[in-house]
mmCIF file of C-alpha atoms in Angstrom:
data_model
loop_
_atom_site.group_PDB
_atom_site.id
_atom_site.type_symbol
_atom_site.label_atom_id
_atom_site.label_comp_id
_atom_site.label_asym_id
_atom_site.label_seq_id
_atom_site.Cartn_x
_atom_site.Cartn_y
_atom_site.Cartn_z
ATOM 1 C CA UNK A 1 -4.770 -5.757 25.119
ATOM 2 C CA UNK A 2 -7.720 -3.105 25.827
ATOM 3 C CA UNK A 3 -7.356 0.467 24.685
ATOM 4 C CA UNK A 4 -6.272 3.638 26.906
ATOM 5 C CA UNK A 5 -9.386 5.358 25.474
ATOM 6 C CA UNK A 6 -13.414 4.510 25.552
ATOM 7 C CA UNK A 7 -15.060 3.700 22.048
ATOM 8 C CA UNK A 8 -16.049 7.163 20.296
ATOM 9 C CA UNK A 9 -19.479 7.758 18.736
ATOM 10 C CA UNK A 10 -17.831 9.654 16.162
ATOM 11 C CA UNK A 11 -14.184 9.397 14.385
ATOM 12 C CA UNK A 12 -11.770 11.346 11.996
ATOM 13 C CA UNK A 13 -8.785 9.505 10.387
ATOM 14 C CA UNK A 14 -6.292 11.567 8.554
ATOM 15 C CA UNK A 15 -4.839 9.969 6.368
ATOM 16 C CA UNK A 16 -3.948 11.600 3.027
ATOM 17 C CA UNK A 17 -1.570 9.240 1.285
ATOM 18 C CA UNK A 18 -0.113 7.444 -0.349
ATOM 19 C CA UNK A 19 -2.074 4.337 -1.912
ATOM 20 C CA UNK A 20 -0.530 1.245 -0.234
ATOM 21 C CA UNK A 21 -0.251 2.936 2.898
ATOM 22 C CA UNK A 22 -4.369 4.187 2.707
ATOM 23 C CA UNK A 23 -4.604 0.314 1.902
ATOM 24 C CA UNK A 24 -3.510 -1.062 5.131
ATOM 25 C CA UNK A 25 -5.598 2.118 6.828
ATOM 26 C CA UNK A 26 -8.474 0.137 5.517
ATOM 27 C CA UNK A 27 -8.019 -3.128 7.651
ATOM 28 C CA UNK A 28 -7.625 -0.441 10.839
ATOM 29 C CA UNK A 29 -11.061 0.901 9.742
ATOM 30 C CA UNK A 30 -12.472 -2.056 9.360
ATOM 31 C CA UNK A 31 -11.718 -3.517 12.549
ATOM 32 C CA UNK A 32 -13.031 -0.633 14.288
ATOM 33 C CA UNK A 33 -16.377 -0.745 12.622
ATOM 34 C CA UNK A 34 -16.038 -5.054 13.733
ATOM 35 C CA UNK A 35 -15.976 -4.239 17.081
ATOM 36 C CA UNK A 36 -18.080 -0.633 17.175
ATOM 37 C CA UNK A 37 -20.221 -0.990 14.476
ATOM 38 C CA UNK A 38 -22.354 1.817 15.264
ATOM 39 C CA UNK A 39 -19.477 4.714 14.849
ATOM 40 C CA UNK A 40 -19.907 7.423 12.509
ATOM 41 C CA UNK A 41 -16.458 7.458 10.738
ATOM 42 C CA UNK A 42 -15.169 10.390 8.795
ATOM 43 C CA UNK A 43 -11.759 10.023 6.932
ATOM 44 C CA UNK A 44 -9.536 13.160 5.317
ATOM 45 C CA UNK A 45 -7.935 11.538 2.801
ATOM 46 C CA UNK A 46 -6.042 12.742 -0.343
ATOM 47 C CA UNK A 47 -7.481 13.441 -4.151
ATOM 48 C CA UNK A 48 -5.891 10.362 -6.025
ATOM 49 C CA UNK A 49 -6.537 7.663 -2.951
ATOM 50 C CA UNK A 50 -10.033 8.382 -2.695
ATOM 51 C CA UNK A 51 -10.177 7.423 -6.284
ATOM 52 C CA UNK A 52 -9.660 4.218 -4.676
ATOM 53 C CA UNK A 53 -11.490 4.188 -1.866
ATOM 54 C CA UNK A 54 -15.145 5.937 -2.698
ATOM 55 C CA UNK A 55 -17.795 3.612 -1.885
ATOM 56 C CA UNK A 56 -15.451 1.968 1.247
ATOM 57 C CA UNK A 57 -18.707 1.035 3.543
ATOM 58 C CA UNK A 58 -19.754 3.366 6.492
ATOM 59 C CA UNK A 59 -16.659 5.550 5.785
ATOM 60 C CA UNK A 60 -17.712 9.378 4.540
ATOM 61 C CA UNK A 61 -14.501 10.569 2.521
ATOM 62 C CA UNK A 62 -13.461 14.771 2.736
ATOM 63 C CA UNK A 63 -10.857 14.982 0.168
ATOM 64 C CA UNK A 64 -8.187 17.297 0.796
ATOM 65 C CA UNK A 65 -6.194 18.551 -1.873
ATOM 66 C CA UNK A 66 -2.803 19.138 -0.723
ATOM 67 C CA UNK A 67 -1.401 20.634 -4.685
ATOM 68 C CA UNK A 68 -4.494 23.536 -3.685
ATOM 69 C CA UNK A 69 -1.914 25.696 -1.112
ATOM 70 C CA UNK A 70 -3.685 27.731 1.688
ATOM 71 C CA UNK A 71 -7.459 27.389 -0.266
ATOM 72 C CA UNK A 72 -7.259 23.431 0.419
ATOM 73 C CA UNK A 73 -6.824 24.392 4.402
ATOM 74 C CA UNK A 74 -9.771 26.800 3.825
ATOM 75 C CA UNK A 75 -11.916 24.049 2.450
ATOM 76 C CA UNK A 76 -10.902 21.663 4.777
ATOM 77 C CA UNK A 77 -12.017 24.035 8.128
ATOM 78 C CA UNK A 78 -15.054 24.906 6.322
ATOM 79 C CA UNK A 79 -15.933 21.348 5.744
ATOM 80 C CA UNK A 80 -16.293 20.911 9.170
ATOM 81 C CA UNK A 81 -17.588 23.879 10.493
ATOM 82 C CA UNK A 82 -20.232 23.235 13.313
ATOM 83 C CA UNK A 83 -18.888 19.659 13.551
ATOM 84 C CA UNK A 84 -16.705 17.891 16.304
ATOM 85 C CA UNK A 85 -15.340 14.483 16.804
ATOM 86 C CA UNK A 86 -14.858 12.477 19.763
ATOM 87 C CA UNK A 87 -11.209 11.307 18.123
ATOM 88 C CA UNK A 88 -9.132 12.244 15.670
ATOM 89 C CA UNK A 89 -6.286 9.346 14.398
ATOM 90 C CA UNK A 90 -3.683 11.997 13.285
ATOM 91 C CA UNK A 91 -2.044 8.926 11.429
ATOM 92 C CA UNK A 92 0.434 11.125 9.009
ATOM 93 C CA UNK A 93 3.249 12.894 10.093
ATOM 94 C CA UNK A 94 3.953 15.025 7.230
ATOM 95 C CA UNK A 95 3.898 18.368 8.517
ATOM 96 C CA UNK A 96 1.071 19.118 6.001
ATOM 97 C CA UNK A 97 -0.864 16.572 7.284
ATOM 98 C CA UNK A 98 -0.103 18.198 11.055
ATOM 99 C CA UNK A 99 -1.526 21.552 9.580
ATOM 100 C CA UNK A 100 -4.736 19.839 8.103
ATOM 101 C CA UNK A 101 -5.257 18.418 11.772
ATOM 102 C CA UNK A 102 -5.360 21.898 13.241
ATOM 103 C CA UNK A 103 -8.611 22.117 11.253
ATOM 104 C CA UNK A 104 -10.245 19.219 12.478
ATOM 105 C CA UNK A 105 -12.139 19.730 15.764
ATOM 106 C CA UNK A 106 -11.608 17.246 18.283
ATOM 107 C CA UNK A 107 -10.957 17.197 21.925
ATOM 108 C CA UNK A 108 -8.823 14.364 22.066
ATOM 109 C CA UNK A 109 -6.088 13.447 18.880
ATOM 110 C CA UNK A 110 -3.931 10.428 19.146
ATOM 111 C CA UNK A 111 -0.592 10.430 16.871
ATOM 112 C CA UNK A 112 2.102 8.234 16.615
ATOM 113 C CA UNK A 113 4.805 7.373 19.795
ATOM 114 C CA UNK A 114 7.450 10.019 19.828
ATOM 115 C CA UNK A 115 10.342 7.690 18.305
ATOM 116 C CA UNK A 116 7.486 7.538 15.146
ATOM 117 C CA UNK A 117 6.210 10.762 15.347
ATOM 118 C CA UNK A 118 8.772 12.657 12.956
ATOM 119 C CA UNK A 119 8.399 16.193 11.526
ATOM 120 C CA UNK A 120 7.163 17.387 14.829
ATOM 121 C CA UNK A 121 3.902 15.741 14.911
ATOM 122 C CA UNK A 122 3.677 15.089 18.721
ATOM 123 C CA UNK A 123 3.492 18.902 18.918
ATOM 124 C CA UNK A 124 0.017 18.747 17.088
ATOM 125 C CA UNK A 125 -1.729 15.475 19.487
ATOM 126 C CA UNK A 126 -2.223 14.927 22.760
ATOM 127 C CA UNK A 127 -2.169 11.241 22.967
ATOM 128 C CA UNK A 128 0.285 8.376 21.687
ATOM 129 C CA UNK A 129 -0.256 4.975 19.990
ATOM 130 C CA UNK A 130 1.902 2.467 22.041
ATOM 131 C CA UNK A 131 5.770 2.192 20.560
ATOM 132 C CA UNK A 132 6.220 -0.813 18.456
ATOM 133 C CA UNK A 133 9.795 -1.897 18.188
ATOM 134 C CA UNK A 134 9.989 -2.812 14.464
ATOM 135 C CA UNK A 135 6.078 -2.826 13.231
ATOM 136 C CA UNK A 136 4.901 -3.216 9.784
ATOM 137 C CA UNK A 137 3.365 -0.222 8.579
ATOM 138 C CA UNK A 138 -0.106 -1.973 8.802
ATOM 139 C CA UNK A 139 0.587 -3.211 12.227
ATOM 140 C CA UNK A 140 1.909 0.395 13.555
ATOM 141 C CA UNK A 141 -1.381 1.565 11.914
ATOM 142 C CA UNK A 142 -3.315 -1.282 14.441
ATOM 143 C CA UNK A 143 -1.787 0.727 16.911
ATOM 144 C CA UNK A 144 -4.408 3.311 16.387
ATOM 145 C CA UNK A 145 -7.370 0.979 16.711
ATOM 146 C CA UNK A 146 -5.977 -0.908 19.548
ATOM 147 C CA UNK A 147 -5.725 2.798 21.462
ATOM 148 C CA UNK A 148 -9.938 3.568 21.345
ATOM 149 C CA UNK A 149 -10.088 -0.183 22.454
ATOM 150 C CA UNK A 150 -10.095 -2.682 19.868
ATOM 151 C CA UNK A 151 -9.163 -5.677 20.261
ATOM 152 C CA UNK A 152 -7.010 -6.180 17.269
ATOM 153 C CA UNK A 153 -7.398 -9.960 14.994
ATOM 154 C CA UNK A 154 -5.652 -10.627 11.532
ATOM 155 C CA UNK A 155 -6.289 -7.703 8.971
ATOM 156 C CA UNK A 156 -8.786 -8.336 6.610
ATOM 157 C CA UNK A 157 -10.097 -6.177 3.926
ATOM 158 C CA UNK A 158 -13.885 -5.468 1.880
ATOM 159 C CA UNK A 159 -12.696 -3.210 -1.187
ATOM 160 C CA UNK A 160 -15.313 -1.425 -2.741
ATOM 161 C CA UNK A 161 -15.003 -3.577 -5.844
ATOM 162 C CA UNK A 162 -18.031 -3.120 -8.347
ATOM 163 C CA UNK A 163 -19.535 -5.893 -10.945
ATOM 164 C CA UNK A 164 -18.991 -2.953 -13.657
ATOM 165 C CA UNK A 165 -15.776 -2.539 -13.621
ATOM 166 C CA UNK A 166 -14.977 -6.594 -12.733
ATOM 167 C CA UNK A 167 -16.775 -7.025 -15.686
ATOM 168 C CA UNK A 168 -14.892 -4.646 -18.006
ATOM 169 C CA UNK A 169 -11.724 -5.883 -16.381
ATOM 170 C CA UNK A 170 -12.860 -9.506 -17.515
ATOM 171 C CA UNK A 171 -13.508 -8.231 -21.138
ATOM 172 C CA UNK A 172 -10.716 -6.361 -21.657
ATOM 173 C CA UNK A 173 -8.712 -9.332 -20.737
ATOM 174 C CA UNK A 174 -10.657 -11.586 -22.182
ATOM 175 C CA UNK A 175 -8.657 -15.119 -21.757
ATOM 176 C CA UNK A 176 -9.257 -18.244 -20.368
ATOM 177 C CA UNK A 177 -5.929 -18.653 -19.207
ATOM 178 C CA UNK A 178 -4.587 -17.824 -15.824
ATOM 179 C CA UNK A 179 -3.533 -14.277 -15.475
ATOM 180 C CA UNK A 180 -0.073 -12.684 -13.616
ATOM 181 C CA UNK A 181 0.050 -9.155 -13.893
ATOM 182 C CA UNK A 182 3.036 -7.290 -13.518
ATOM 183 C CA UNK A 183 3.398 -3.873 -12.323
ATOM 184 C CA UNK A 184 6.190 -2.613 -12.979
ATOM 185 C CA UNK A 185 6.556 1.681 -11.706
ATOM 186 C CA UNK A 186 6.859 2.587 -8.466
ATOM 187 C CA UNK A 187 6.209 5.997 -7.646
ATOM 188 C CA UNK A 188 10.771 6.750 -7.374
ATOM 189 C CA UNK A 189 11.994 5.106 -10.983
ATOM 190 C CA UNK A 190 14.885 4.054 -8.867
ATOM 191 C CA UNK A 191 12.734 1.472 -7.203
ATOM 192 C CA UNK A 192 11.630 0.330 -10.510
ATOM 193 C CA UNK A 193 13.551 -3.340 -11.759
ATOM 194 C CA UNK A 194 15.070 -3.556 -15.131
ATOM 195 C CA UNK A 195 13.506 -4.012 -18.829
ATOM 196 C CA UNK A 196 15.177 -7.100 -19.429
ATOM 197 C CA UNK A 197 14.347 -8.326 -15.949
ATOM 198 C CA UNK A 198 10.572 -7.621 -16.257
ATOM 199 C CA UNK A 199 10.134 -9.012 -19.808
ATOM 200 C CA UNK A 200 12.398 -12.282 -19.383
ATOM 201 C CA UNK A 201 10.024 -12.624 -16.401
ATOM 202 C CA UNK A 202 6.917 -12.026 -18.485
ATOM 203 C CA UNK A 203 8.337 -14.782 -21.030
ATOM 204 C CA UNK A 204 8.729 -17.500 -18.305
ATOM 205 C CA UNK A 205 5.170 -16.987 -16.778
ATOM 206 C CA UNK A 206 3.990 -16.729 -20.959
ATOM 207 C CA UNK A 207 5.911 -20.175 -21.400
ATOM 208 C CA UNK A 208 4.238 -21.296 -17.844
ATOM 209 C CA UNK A 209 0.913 -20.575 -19.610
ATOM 210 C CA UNK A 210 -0.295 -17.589 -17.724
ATOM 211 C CA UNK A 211 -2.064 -14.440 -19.718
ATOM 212 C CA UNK A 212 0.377 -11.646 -18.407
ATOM 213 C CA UNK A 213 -1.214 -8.446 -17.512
ATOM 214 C CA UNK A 214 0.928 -5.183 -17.995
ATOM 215 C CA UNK A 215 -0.636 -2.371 -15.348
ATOM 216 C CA UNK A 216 0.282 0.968 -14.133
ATOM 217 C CA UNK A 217 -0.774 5.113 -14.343
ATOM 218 C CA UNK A 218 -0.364 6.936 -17.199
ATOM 219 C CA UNK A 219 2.932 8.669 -16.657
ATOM 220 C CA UNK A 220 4.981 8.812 -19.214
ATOM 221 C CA UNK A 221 7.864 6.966 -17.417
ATOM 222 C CA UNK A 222 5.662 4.149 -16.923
ATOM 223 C CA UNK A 223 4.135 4.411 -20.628
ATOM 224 C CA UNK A 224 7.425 4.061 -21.702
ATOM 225 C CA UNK A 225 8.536 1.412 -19.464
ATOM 226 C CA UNK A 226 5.637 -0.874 -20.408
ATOM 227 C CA UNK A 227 6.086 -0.250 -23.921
ATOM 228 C CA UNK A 228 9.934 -1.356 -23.706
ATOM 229 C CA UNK A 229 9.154 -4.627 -21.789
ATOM 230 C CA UNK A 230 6.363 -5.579 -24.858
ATOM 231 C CA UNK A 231 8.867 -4.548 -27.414
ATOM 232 C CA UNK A 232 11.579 -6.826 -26.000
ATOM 233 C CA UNK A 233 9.429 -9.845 -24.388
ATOM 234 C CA UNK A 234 8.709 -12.322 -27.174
ATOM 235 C CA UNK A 235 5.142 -13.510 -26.325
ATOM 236 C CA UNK A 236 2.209 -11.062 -26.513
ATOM 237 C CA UNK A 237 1.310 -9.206 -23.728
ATOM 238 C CA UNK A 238 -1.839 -7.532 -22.401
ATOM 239 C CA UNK A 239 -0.946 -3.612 -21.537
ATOM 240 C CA UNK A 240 -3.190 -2.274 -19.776
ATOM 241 C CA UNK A 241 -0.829 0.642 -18.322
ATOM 242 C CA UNK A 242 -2.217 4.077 -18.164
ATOM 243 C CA UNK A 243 -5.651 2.578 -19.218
ATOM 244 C CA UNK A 244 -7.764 1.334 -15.899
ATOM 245 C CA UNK A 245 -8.821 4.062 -13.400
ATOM 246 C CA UNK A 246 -7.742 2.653 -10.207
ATOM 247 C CA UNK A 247 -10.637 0.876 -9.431
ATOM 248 C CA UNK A 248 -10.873 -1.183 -12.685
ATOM 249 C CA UNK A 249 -6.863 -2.177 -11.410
ATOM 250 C CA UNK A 250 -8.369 -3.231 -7.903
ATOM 251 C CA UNK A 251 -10.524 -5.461 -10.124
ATOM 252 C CA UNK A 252 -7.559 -6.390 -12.543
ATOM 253 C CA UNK A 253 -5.427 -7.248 -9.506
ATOM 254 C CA UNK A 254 -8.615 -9.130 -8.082
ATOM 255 C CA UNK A 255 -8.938 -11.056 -11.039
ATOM 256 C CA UNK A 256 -5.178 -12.100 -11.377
ATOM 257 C CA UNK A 257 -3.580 -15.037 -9.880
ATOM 258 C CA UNK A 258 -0.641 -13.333 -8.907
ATOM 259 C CA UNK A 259 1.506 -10.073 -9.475
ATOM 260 C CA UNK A 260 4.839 -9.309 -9.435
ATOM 261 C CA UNK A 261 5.788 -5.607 -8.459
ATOM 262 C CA UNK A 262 8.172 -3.376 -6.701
ATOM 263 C CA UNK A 263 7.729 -1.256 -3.743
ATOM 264 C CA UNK A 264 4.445 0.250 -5.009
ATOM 265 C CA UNK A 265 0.711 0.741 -4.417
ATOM 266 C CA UNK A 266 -0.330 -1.814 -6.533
ATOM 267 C CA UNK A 267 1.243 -4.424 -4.656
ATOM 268 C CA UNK A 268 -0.113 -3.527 -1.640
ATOM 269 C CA UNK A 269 -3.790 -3.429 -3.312
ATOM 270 C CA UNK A 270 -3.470 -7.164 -4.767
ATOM 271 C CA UNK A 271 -2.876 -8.137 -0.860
ATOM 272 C CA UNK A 272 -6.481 -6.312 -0.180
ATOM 273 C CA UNK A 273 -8.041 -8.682 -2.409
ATOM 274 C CA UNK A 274 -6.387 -11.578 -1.829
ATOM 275 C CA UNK A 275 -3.997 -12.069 -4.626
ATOM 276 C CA UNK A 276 -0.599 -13.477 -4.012
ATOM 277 C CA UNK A 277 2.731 -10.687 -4.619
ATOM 278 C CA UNK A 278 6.125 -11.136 -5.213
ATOM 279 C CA UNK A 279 7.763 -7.757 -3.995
ATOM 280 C CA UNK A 280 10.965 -6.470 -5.424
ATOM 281 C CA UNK A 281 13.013 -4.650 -2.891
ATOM 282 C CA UNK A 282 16.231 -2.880 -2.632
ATOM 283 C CA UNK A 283 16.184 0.250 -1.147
ATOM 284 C CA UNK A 284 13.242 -0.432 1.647
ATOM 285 C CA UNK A 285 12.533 -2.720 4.102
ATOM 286 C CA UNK A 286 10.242 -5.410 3.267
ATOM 287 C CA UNK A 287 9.558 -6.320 6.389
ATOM 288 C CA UNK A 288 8.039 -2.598 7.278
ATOM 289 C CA UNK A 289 6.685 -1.920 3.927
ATOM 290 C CA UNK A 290 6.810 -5.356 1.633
ATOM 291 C CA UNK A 291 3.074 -6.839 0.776
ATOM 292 C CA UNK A 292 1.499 -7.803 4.340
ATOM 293 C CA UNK A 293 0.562 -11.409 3.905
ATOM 294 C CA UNK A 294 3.253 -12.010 1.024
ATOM 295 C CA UNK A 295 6.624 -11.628 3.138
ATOM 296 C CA UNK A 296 8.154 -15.022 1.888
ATOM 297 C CA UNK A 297 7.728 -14.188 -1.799
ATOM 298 C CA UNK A 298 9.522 -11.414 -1.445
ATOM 299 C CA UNK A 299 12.652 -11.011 -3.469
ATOM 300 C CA UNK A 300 15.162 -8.496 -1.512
ATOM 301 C CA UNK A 301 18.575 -7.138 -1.559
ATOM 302 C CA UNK A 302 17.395 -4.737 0.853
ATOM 303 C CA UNK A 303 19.496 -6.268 3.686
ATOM 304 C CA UNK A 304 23.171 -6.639 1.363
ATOM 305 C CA UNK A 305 22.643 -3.163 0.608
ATOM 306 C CA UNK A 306 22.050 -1.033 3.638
ATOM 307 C CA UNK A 307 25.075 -3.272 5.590
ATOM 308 C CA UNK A 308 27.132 -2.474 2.555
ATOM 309 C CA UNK A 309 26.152 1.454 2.556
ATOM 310 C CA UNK A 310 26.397 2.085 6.270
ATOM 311 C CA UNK A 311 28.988 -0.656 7.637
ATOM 312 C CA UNK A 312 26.687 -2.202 10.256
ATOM 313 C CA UNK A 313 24.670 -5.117 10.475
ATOM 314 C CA UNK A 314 20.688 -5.005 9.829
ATOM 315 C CA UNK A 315 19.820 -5.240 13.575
ATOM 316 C CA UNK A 316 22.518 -2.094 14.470
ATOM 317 C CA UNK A 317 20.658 0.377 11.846
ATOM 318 C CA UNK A 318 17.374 2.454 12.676
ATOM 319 C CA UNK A 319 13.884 0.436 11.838
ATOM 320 C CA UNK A 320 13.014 1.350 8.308
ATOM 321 C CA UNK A 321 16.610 3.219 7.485
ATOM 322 C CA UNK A 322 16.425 3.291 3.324
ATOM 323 C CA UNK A 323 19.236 2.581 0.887
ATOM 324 C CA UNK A 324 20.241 4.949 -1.895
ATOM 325 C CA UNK A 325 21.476 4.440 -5.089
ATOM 326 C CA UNK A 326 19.913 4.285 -8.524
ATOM 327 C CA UNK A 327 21.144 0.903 -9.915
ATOM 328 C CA UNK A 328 20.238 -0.816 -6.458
ATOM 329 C CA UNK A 329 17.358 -2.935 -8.060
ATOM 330 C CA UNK A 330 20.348 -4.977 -10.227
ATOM 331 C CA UNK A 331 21.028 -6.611 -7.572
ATOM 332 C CA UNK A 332 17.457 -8.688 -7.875
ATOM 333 C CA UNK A 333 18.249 -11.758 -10.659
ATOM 334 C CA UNK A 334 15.682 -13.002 -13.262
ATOM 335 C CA UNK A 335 16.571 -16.682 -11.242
ATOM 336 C CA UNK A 336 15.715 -15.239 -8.099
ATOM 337 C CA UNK A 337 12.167 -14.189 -9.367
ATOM 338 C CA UNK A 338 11.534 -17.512 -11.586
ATOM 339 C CA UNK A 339 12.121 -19.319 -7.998
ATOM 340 C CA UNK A 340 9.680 -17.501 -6.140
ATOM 341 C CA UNK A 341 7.141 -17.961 -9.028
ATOM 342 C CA UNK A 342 7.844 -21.490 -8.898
ATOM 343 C CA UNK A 343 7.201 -21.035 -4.636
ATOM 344 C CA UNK A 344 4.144 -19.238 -5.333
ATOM 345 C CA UNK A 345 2.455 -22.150 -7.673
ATOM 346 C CA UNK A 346 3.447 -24.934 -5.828
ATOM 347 C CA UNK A 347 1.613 -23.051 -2.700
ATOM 348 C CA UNK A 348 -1.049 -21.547 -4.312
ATOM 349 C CA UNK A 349 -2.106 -23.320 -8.179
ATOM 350 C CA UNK A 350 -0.180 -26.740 -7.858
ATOM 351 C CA UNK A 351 -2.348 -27.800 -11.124
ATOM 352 C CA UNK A 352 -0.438 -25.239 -13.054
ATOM 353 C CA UNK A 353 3.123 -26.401 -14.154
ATOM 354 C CA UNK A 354 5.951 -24.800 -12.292
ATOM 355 C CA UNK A 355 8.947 -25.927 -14.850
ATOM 356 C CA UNK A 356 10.749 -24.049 -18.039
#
């Protein structure tokens, strides 16, 4: 379907956050610079994801530093002073993010349809992405490509994944065995499964014969979480958490043969590179926010538990409506996981053994 707008020579993205949702921003980029491979693309992205995403080809990265108050809105309008875009993708509706775009100079900024365009962000564009009725987050982010004229194909990603840090990913690990890495910390600990879930997990894929790879930030929840799943699991595992910057876990989660996470950045990351995820839901939809390519690994009682909080069915509730609740995640069994392992060898390594 061809765009509403002609292909600019020059482009700002904003997009400050968070990490799995800068990942799918990548396959948008990406598919612009397929098609128009001559646009100059400049991205506002926040502190932490450009961590990530330094070295992302043809991209030049302004970090904006949303913790810095008024002096981070300074810095952004005098980074661009004397400069002006053909486009801006206002692709954040956080009304921070609406402030940062009043500093970006461009004639023409497209944000989300009104329906998606929450915390008054239509106020700060003055064109629309077409409205999706229930779009992944990656495909609503299409949207924006599609509207300068791309003609959109199946996401793909190129990290910016360097031999150093495969290679010190490889030696830290140092095994011969397959590796499954499991991530445990989302960003909300009520997202986060249980101890005895995750190390009960990390036993069967031990038993299975995998290496299992402990990964995460260096947060003390998740320091502490990681150390309680070693302590209880009763094969050794490799804990990595709170010791990779996040481009040595790009290259962990590159070098893994599949993870098992809950809704958090790292999942989404292991889909950029190819590696197979089994997502742990409960309070989120998984099909607007579970790993892209991954769907039927996905272990979810998303669906039980938004019926159960608001009395409707799925298909009567708002696209993306979220469940509440701290013990939510109980509702995901250690069977439920071991089956979508199994899934996930028989599709992917059939020459590994899929039986306790």
């Amino acid at each position: 379907m061809p765009g509403q707008l002609a292909a600019p020579k020059t482009l700002c993205i904003l997009r400050l956050s968070a990490i799995g949702d800068v990942c799918h921003a990548v396959a948008m980029v990406q598919q612009i610079q397929k098609q128009y491979p001559d646009i100059k693309i400049t991205w506002v992205i926040g502190k932490v994801e450009a961590m990530l995403l330094d070295n992302l080809p043809g991209v030049e990265f302004v970090v904006f530093d949303k913790s810095a108050g008024i002096s981070g809105y300074r810095d952004l309008r005098r980074a661009f002073k004397g400069r002006h875009f053909d486009i801006l993708l206002h692709m954040q509706v956080a009304l921070r993010a609406s402030i940062a775009s009043l500093c970006i100079p461009a004639k023409t900024k497209i944000g989300f349809d009104r329906q998606r365009a929450k915390e008054g962000q239509w106020l700060f564009t003055n064109k629309r992405v077409e409205p999706l009725e229930h779009p992944h987050v990656l495909d609503g982010f299409l949207g924006f490509a599609q509207a300068i004229g791309v003609n959109i194909e199946e996401p793909t990603w190129n990290m910016p994944l360097s031999d150093e840090d495969l290679l010190w990913v490889s030696e830290k690990i140092a095994t011969d065995k397959p590796i499954a890495v499991i991530s445990p910390a989302a960003s909300k600990v009520e997202r986060n499964w249980h101890v005895d879930g995750y190390s009960k997990t990390a036993d069967h894929l031990s038993a299975l014969g995998f290496q299992v790879v402990l990964c995460g930030g260096p947060t003390t929840v998740e320091t502490l979480l990681a150390q309680q799943i070693e302590s209880q699991s009763q094969h050794t595992l490799c804990n990595l958490v709170g010791q990779t910057t996040l481009k040595q876990l790009l290259s962990v989660l590159k070098l893994a043969h599949l993870v098992i996470a809950p809704d958090t950045g790292p999942a989404h990351m292991a889909v950029t590179v190819g590696t197979p995820v089994i997502g742990l839901y409960a309070h989120s939809n998984p099909h607007r926010t579970g790993p892209y390519y991954y769907q039927h690994y996905v272990v979810s009682c998303y669906q039980h538990n938004v019926q159960q909080q608001y009395g409707k069915p799925l298909a009567k509730l708002p696209w993306g409506i979220r469940a509440k609740g701290s013990q939510l995640m109980s509702g995901i069994s250690v069977a439920q996981v071991k089956d979508k392992i199994r899934q996930l060898i028989a599709d992917h390594y059939p020459e590994i053994a899929g039986d306790d």
